[in-house]
C-alpha positions in Angstrom: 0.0 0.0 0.0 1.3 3.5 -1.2 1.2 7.4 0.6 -1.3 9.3 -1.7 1.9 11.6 -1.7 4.7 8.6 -2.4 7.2 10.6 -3.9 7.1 13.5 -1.0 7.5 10.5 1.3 10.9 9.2 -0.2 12.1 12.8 -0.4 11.2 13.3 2.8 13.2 10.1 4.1 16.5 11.3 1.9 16.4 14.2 3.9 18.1 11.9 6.7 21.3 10.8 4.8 20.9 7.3 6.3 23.3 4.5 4.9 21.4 1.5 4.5 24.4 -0.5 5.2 25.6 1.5 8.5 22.1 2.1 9.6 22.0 5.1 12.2 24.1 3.5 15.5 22.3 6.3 18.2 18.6 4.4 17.9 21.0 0.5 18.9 20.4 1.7 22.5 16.9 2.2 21.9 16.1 -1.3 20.0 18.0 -2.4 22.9 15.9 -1.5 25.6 12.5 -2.3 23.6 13.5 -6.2 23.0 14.0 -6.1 27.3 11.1 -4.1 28.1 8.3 -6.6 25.6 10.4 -9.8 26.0 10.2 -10.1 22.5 13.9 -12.0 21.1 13.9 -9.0 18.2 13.3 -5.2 17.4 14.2 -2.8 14.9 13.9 0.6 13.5 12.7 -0.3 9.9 13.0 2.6 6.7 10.4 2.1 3.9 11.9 2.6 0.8 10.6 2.4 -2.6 10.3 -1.6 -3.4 12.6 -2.3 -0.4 13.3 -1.8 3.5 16.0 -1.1 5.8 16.9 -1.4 8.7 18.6 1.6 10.6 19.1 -0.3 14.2 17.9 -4.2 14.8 18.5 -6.5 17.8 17.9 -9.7 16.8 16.6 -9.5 13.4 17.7 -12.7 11.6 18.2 -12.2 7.8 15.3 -12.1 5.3 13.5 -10.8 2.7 13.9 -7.3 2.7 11.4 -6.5 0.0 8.7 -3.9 0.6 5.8 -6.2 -0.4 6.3 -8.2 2.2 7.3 -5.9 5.1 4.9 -5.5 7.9 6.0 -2.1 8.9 5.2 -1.0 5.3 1.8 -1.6 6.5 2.2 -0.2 9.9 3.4 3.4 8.6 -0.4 3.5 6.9 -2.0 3.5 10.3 -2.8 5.9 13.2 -1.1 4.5 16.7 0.1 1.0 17.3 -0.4 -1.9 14.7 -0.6 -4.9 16.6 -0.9 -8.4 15.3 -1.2 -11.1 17.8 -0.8 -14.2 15.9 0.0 -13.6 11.8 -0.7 -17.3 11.0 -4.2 -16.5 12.0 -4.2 -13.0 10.6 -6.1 -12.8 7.1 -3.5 -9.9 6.1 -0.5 -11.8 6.9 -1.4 -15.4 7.2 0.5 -16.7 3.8 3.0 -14.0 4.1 6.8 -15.2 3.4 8.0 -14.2 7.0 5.2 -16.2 8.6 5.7 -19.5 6.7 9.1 -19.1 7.1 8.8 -18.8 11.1 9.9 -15.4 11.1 6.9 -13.3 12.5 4.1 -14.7 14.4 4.1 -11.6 16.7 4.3 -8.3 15.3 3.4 -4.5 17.4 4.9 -1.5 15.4 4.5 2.3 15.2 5.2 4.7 12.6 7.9 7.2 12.5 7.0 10.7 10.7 9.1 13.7 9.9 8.0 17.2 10.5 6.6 17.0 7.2 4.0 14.2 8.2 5.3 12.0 6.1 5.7 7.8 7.4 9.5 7.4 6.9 9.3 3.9 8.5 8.5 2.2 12.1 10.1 0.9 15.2 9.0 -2.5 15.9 9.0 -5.5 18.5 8.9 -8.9 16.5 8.2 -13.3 17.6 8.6 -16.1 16.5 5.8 -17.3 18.9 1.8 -15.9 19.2 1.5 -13.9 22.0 -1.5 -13.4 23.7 -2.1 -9.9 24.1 -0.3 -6.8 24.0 -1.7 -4.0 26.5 -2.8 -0.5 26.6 0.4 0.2 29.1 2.4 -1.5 26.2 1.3 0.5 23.4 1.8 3.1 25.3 5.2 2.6 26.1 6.3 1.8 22.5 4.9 4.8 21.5 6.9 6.7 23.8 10.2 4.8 22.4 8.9 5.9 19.0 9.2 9.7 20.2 12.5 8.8 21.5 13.6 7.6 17.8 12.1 10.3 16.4 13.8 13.0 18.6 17.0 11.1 17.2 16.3 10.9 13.3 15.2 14.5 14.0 18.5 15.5 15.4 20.1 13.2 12.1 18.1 15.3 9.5 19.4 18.7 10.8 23.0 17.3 11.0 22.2 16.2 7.4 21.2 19.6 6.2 23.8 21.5 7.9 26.5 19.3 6.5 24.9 19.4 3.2 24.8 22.7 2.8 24.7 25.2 6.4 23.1 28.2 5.9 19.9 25.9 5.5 20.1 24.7 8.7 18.0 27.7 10.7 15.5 27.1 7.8 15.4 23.0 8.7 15.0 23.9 12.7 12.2 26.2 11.6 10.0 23.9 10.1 11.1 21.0 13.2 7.8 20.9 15.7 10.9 20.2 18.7 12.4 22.8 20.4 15.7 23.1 18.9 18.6 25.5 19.6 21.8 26.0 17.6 25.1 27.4 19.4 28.5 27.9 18.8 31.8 26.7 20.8 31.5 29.9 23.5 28.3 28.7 24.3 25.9 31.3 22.8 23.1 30.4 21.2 23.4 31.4 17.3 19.8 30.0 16.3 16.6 28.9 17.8 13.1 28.4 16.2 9.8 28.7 17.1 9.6 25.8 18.9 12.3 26.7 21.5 11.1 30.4 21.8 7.9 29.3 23.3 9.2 26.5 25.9 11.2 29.3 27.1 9.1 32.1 27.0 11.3 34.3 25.0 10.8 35.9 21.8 12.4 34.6 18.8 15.1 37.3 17.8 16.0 38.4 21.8 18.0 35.0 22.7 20.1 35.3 19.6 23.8 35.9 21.1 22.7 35.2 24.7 24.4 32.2 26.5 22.9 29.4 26.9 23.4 29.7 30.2 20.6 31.9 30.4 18.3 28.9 30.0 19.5 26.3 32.1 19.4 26.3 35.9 23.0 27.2 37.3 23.7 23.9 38.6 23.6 22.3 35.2 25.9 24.7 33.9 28.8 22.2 34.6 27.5 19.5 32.7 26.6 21.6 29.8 30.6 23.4 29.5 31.7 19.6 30.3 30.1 18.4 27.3 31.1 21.1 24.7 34.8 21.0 25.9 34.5 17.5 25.4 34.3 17.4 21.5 36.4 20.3 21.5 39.0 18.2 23.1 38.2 15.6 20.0 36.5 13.4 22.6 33.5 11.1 21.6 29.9 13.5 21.6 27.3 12.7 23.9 24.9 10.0 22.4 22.7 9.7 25.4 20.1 12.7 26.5 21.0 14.7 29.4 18.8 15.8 31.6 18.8 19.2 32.7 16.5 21.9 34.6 15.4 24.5 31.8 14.9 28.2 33.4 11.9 29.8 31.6 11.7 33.7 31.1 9.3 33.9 33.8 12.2 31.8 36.3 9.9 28.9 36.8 12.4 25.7 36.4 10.9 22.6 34.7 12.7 19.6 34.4 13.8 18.8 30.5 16.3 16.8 28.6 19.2 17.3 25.6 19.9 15.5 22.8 22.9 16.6 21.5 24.6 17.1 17.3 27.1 18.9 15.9 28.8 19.9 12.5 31.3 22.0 11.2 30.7 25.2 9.2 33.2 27.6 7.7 36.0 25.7 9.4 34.1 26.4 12.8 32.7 23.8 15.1 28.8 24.3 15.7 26.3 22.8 17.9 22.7 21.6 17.8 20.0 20.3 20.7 16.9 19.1 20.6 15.2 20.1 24.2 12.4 18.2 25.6 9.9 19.5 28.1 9.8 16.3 30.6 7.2 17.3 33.1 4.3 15.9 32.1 7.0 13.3 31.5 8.1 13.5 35.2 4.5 14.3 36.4 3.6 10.6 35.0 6.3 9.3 36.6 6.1 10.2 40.0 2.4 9.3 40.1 3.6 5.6 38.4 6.6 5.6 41.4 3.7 6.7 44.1 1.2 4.1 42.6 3.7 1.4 42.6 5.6 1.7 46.3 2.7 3.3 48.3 -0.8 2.5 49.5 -4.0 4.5 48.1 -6.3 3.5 51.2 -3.7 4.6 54.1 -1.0 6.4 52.4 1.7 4.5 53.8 5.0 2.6 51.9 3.5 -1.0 50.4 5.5 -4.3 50.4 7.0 -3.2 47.1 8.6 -0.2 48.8 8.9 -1.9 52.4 11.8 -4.6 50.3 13.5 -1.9 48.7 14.6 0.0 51.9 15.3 -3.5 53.5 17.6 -4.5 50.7 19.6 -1.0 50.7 20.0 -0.8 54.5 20.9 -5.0 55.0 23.2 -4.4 51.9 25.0 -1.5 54.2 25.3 -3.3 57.4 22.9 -1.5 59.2 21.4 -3.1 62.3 17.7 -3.8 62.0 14.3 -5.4 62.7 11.1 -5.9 61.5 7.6 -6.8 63.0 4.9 -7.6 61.1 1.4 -7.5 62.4 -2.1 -8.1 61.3 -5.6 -7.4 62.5 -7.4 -10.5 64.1 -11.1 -9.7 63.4 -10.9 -7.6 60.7 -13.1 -9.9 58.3 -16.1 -10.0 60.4 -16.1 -5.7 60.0 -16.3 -5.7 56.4 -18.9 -8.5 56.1 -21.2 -6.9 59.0 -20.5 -3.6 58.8 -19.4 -3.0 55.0 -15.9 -2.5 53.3 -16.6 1.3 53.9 -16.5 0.8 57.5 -13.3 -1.8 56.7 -11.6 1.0 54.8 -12.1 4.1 57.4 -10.9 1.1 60.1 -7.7 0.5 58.4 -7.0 4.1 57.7 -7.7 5.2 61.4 -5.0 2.0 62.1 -2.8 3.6 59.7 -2.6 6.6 61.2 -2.4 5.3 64.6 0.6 3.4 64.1 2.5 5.7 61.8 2.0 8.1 65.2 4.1 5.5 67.4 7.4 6.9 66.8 9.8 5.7 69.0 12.5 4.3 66.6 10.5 3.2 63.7 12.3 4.1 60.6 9.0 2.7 58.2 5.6 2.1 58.7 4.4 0.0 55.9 1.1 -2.0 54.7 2.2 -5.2 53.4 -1.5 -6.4 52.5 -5.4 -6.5 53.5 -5.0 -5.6 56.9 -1.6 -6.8 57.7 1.3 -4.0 58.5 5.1 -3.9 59.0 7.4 -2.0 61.0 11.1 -1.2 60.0 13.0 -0.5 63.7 16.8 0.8 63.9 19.0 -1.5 66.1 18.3 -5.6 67.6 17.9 -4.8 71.1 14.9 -7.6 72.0 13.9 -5.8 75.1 13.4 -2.5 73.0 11.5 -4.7 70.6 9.0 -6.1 73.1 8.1 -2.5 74.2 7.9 -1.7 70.9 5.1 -4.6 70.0 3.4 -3.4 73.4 3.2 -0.5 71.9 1.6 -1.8 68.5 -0.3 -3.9 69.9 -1.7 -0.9 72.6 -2.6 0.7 69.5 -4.9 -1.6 68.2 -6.4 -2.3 71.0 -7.9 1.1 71.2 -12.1 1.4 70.5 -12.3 2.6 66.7 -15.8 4.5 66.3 -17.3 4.2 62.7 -20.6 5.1 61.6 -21.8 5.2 65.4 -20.6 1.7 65.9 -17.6 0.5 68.4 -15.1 -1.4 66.8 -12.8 -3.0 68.6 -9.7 -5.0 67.3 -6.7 -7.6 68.6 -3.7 -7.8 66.9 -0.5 -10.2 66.7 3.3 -9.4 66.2 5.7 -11.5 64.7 9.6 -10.0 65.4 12.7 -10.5 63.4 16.4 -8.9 63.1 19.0 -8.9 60.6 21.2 -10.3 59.3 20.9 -13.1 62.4 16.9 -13.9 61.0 17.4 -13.1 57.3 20.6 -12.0 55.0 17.7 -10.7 52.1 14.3 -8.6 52.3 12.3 -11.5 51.2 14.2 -13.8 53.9 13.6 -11.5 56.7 10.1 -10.2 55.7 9.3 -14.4 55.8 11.3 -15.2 58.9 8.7 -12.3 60.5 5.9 -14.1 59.3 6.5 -17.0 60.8 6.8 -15.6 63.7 3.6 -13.7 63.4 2.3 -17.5 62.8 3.4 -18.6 66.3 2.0 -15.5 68.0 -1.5 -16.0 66.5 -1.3 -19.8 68.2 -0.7 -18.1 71.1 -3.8 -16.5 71.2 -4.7 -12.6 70.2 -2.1 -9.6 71.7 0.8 -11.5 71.5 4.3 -10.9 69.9 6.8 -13.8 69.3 10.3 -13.7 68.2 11.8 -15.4 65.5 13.6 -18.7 65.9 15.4 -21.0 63.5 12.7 -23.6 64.2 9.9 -22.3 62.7 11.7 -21.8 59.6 12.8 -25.4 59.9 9.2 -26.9 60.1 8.0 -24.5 57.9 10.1 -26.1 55.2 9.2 -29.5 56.4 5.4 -28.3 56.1 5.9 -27.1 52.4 8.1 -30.5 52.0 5.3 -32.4 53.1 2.5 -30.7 51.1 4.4 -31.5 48.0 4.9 -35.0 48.5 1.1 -34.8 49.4 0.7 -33.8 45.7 3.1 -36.3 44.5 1.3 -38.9 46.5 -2.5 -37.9 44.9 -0.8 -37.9 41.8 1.2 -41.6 41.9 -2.3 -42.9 43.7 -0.1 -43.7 46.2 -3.5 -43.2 48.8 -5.5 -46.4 49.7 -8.2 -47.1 51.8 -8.7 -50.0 54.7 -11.9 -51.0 56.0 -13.1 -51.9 59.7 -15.7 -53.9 60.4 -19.0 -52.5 61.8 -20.8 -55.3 64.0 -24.3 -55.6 65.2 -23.7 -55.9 69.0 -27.3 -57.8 69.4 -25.9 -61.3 66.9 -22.4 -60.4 66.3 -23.9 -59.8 62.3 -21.6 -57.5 60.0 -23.8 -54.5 59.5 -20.9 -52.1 57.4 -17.4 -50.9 57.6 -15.7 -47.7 58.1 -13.7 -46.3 55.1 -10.4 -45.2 56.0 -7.7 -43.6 54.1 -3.7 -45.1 54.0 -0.8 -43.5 52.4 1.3 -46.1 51.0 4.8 -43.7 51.0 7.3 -45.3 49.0 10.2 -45.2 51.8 8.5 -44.9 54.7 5.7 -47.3 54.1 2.2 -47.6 55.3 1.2 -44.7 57.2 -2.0 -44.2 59.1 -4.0 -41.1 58.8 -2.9 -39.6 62.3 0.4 -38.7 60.2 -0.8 -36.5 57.4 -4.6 -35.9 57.8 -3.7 -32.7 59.3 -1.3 -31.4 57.1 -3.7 -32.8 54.2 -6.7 -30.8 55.8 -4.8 -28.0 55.8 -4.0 -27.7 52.3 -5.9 -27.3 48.8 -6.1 -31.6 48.4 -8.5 -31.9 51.4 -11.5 -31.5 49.1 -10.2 -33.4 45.8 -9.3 -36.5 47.9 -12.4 -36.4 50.0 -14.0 -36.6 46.6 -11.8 -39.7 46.0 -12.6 -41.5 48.8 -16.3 -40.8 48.4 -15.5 -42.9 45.1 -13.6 -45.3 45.7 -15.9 -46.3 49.1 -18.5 -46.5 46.6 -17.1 -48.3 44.1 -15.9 -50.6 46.9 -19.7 -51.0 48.6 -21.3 -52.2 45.4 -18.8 -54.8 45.2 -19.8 -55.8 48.6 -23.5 -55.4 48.4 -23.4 -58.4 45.7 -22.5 -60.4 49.0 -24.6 -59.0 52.0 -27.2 -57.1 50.3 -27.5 -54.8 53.7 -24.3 -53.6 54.0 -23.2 -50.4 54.8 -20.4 -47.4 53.9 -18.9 -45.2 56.3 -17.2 -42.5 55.0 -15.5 -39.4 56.9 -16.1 -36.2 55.4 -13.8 -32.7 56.3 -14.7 -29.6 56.2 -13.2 -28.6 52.7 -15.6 -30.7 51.1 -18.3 -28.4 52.3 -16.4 -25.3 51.7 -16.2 -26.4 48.0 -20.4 -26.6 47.9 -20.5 -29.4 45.8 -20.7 -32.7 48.4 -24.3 -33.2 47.0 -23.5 -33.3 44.0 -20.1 -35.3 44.4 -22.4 -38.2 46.4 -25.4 -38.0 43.9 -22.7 -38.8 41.3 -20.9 -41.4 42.8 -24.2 -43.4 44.2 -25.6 -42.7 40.1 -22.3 -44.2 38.8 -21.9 -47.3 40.8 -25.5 -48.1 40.9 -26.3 -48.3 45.0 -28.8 -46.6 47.3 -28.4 -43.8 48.8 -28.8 -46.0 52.3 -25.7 -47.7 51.3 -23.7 -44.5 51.9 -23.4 -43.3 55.6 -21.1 -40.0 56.4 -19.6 -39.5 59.2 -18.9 -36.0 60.1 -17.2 -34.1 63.5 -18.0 -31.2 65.3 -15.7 -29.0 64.6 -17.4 -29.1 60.8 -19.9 -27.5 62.0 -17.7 -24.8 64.2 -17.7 -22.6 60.9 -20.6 -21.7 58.2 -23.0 -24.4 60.4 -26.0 -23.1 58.6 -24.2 -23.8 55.2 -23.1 -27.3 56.4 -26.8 -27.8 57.6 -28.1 -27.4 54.6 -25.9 -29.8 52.7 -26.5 -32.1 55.6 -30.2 -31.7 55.4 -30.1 -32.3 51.4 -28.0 -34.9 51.8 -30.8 -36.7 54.4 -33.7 -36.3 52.1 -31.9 -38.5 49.5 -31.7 -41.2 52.0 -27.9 -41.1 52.8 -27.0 -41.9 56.4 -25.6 -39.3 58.5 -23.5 -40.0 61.7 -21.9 -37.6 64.6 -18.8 -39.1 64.8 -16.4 -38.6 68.2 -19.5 -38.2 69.9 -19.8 -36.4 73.1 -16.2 -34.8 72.9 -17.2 -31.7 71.9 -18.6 -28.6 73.7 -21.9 -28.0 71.2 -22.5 -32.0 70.9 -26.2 -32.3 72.8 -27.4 -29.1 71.5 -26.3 -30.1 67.7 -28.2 -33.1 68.1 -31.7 -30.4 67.8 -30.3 -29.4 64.4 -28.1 -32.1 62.9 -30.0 -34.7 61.0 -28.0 -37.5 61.9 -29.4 -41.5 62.0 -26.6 -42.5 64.3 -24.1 -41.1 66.7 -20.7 -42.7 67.6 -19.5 -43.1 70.8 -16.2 -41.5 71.2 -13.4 -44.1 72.4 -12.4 -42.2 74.9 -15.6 -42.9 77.4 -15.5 -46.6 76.0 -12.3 -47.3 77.0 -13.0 -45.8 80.8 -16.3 -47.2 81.1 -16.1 -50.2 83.1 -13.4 -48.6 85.7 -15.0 -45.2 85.8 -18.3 -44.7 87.0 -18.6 -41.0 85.0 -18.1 -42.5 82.4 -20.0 -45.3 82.4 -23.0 -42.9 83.0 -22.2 -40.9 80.4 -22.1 -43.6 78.1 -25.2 -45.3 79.1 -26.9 -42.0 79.6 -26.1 -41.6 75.6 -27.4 -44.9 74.5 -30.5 -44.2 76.4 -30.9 -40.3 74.9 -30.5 -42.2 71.4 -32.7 -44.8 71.8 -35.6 -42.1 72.6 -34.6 -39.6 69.6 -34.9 -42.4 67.2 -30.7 -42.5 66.8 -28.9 -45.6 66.3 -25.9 -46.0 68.6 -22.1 -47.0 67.3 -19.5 -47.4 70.2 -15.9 -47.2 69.6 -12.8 -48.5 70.5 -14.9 -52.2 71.7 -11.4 -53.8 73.0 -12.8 -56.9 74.2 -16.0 -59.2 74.9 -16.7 -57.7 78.3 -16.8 -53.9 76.5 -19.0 -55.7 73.8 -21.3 -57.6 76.1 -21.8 -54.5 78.7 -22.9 -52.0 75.8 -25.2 -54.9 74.3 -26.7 -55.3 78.1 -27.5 -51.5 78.0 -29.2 -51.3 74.5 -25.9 -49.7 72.0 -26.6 -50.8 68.6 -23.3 -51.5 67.1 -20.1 -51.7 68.2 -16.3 -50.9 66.1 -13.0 -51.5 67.6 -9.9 -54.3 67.6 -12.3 -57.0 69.2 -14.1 -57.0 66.3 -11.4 -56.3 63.8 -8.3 -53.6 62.8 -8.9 -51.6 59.3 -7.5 -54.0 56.5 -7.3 -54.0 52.9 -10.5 -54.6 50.8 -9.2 -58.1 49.7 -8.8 -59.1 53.9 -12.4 -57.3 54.9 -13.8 -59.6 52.3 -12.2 -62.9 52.9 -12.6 -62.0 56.4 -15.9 -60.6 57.2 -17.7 -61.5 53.9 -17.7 -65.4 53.8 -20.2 -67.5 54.3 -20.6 -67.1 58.3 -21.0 -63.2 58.6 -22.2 -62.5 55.5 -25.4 -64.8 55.9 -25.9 -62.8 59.3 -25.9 -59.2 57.3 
């Protein structure tokens, strides 16, 4: 595709002198920086010429065909802003292109480069091999402000160009330039300037002419500025990079701006040119970018970003320090009662509070939702303590929002450097974990670090991976214990529970990584499992005893995920048994959090038939009064009070108290831990229903339970 004004356009780019074999060496820097700043293996400045390209700076252009028809900048100089094309195999303009066949260009974001005139010379681009997925707003931004840098540098080439071409046209190319150019000689004065300059600076046109340049540039740059000139007077290399300067307006308002520097010779005398840039919009943007990025909108205070930098430049100097990190332990329960309105003002009034403590405190940082951190001179652990006090004193104080009295409890976890942490992230974690051991300590505590925590913590992380490797390998299994009808010794079910078959240190039973599994994002995905493979496992078994029944342990994950009724609907669908086949044995502490959630499950879960039990029965502190709201068919006796209750009278009571309570709620009874014939024969005396323990018969695999408990003699009693 062709400018309506083609041969104004090549004219236009002759202006610029460029050798197409030398390219122009000051825009490498800026190729340079554009293939780091997109992650993209190539860029270029590319120059459209008449059936053919150029390239004037590449990094990591590999060697093609350099024919115009085939060019994608020769279509980006036809467009307004930044041509971006994702993926050109998919791309109806580019899809059969040379380049693309040839693995060249998939990606592809270029802008044009104009001259004064408005004529597209050519474009700087960023170039792939590989599709990418997007290419931002922020990032066509940025490349278009790597295009103005380019273009201040051709700009600075064309008036070279002229003035070496032929001098006295120079004033009459920096008169038609839209920068702000100025023209001086070796004592500094300025010889020409155009239009463009005269209004950054506020000075008519004809009145700098002769002054020094001086005049325009804040007194401490002066320096810089003398430096440079002597240097290529001295026949040292020129300047390549901008400098940037503080410009002095005629008014004597300073802004900050920036030089890009040329020179020539004319009638044997040395002469030099600058382009000037305004940079305070430039710096404006900036500083807001730098405040957005290292400090907090809500509170005002450094962020984490911030918080690591001055940690990395005072550990790097050897300066004694600590750092205490605390949160807010109640925090959630404002926003979701009183609004994230009331959360905000809360966390702005603890902002201020602690930003008012003083005493030593170098930084006062928020580090995340209602977590802060504190950056204190010196190790001294008594000063440290006070210090918490202190923090803690502070958030202890009544907050008032909206008429309401809020009142919160913080934690503080301590560390010092380098002894805790020889980095920013180190120390910042080693804090953390101590702010995990306060919290188990219960609220308004402070801990200090200790080499421990770090220790387990690794062993917890450790652990959770081989947890995923184990998932993953099926290196879980389940074992099954018999569930005996205390009134004929009949087999009425088992108890499904979960083994880790770990391939060096062998079986292990659930008390060894049910907690840490619990804990962690598998709880749900293998509950699901187990809910399966119990399943699976009781249709197999129902062939044989056509009453038989599947415990199954449920944890609170499962009902966090809200989909256990539709996990059990699927699994009873898919293996073909009734929903009375299933029974699922939850604890209290399920219910401890979101209980009318867990309810409702629990309720939808009864009305398809499935079982429900209250396992560890009478342990808790809410058991009796759960019983009004829990749907449960049977409770299980905890161990505990069957193991104690032939030799302790309490006991006993208690357990015979609950058989009795069962028996008039409608509730069957399970009792566990039956160790022996007399525990077996005294609950049977006093009504319990079933019974589950050793006596009976240890968790086995499948292949045992059946040979052992699904043969002809108990299998004929189910």
């Amino acid at each position: 595709m062709r400018s309506d004004d083609e041969a104004g356009r090549l004219a236009a780019l002759a202006e610029y002198g460029i050798d197409e074999r030398e390219g122009l060496p000051s825009l490498q820097p800026i190729v340079e920086m554009a293939v780091r700043m997109f992650d993209c293996p190539a860029a270029a400045v590319n120059m459209i010429g008449d059936d053919h390209v150029f390239l004037a700076a590449n990094e990591g252009v590999r060697d093609c065909d350099m024919s115009r028809d085939v060019s994608f900048c020769a279509h980006a100089i036809n467009q307004d802003g930044v041509m971006v094309v994702e993926d050109a195999a998919h791309d109806p303009r580019f899809h059969d292109n040379p380049l693309v066949k040839a693995g060249l260009i998939r990606f592809y974001a270029g802008v044009a480069l104009k001259s004064p005139s408005g004529h597209a010379l050519g474009a700087l681009c960023v170039l792939d091999g590989e599709p990418h997925a997007t290419f931002a707003t922020e990032d066509r931004r940025r490349l278009m402000d790597l295009a103005s840098l380019v273009s201040d540098k051709l700009e600075l080439r064309r008036l070279e160009t002229q003035a070496a071409a032929k001098p006295s046209r120079f004033e009459a190319s920096a008169a038609t330039s839209p920068n702000a150019v100025i023209c001086f000689g070796t004592d500094a004065r300025i010889t020409a300037w155009n239009a463009a300059a005269a209004a950054m600076f506020g000075h008519a046109e004809a009145t700098m002419i002769g002054e020094p340049i001086d005049r325009i540039i804040d007194a401490r740059d002066h320096p810089l500025v003398h430096a440079a000139i002597a240097r290529v007077l001295g026949g040292g290399t020129p300047l390549t990079e901008a400098t940037p300067l503080t410009g002095v307006r005629a008014s004597g308002d300073r802004f900050p701006g920036e030089i890009h520097w040329s020179h020539w010779h004319e009638n044997g005398k040395m002469h030099f040119g600058t382009i000037v840039r305004d940079m305070t919009e430039v710096r404006r943007e900036h500083d807001a970018l730098y405040r957005l990025a290292n400090y907090d909108s809500l509170t005002g205070l450094p962020n984490r970003n911030l918080l690591r930098t001055r940690l990395a430049e005072t550990i790097g100097a050897g300066i004694p320090l600590a750092i205490l990190v605390t949160d807010l332990g109640g925090f959630a329960d404002i926003n979701n009662t009183l609004g994230h309105a009331a959360g905000d003002a809360v966390l702005s009034e603890i902002g201020d509070r602690l930003s008012a403590i003083g005493g030593g405190l170098d930084l006062v940082a928020r580090i995340g939702g209602a977590a802060f951190a504190f950056v204190a001179e010196g190790r001294n652990p008594l000063a440290l303590d006070a210090l918490a006090s202190r923090i803690l004193a502070a958030i202890a104080e009544p907050i008032h929002v909206d008429g309401q009295e809020v009142r919160l409890a913080g934690n503080v976890g301590i560390a010092a450097a380098p002894a805790h942490g020889a980095s920013d992230a180190e120390l910042i974690g080693s804090a953390e974990l101590a702010l995990f051991q306060a919290r188990q300590r219960g609220p308004g505590t402070s801990f200090h670090f200790i080499p421990n925590l770090r220790a387990e913590a690794v062993a917890r992380r450790m652990y959770d991976a081989e947890l995923h490797h184990a998932f993953e390998r099926e290196e879980f299994c389940l074992f099954y214990q018999p569930q005996v009808r205390l009134a004929d010794h009949g087999l009425a079910g088992a108890e499904a529970l979960i083994r880790w078959k770990h391939p060096t240190r062998g079986l292990l039973p659930p008390s060894a990584f049910l907690p840490a599994l619990d804990a962690g994002v598998l709880a749900a995905p293998v509950g699901t499992w187990v809910i399966e493979t119990a399943c699976a496992q009781a249709a197999a078994w129902r062939r044989l005893a056509p009453a038989f029944r599947m415990g199954v342990n449920l944890s609170s994950a499962q009902f966090r995920r809200g989909d256990l009724v539709k996990v059990v609907d699927t699994a009873l669908r898919r293996h073909g048994i009734a929903p009375e086949t299933l029974e699922l044995e939850i604890t209290e502490n399920i219910l401890l959090h979101d209980e009318d959630d867990v309810i409702a499950h629990l309720e939808a879960l009864r009305e398809r038939g499935v079982a429900l039990s209250f396992d560890d029965f009478g342990t808790g502190f809410a058991s009796l009064n759960l019983l009004r709201v829990v749907p449960v068919t049977h409770i299980k006796i905890d161990k505990s009070f069957t193991f104690l209750m032939r030799s302790s009278e309490r006991d006993r009571v208690i357990v015979t108290g609950l058989v009795e309570m069962a028996r008039r709620l409608g509730i069957g009874v399970i009792a566990e831990g039956v160790e022996d014939e007399d525990d077996a024969a005294f609950l049977r005396s006093y009504g319990c229903d079933e019974g589950q323990g050793y006596w009976f018969g240890e968790p086995v695999p499948a292949a045992i339970f059946e040979e052992l408990y699904l043969g002809k003699r108990m299998a004929s009693a189910v």
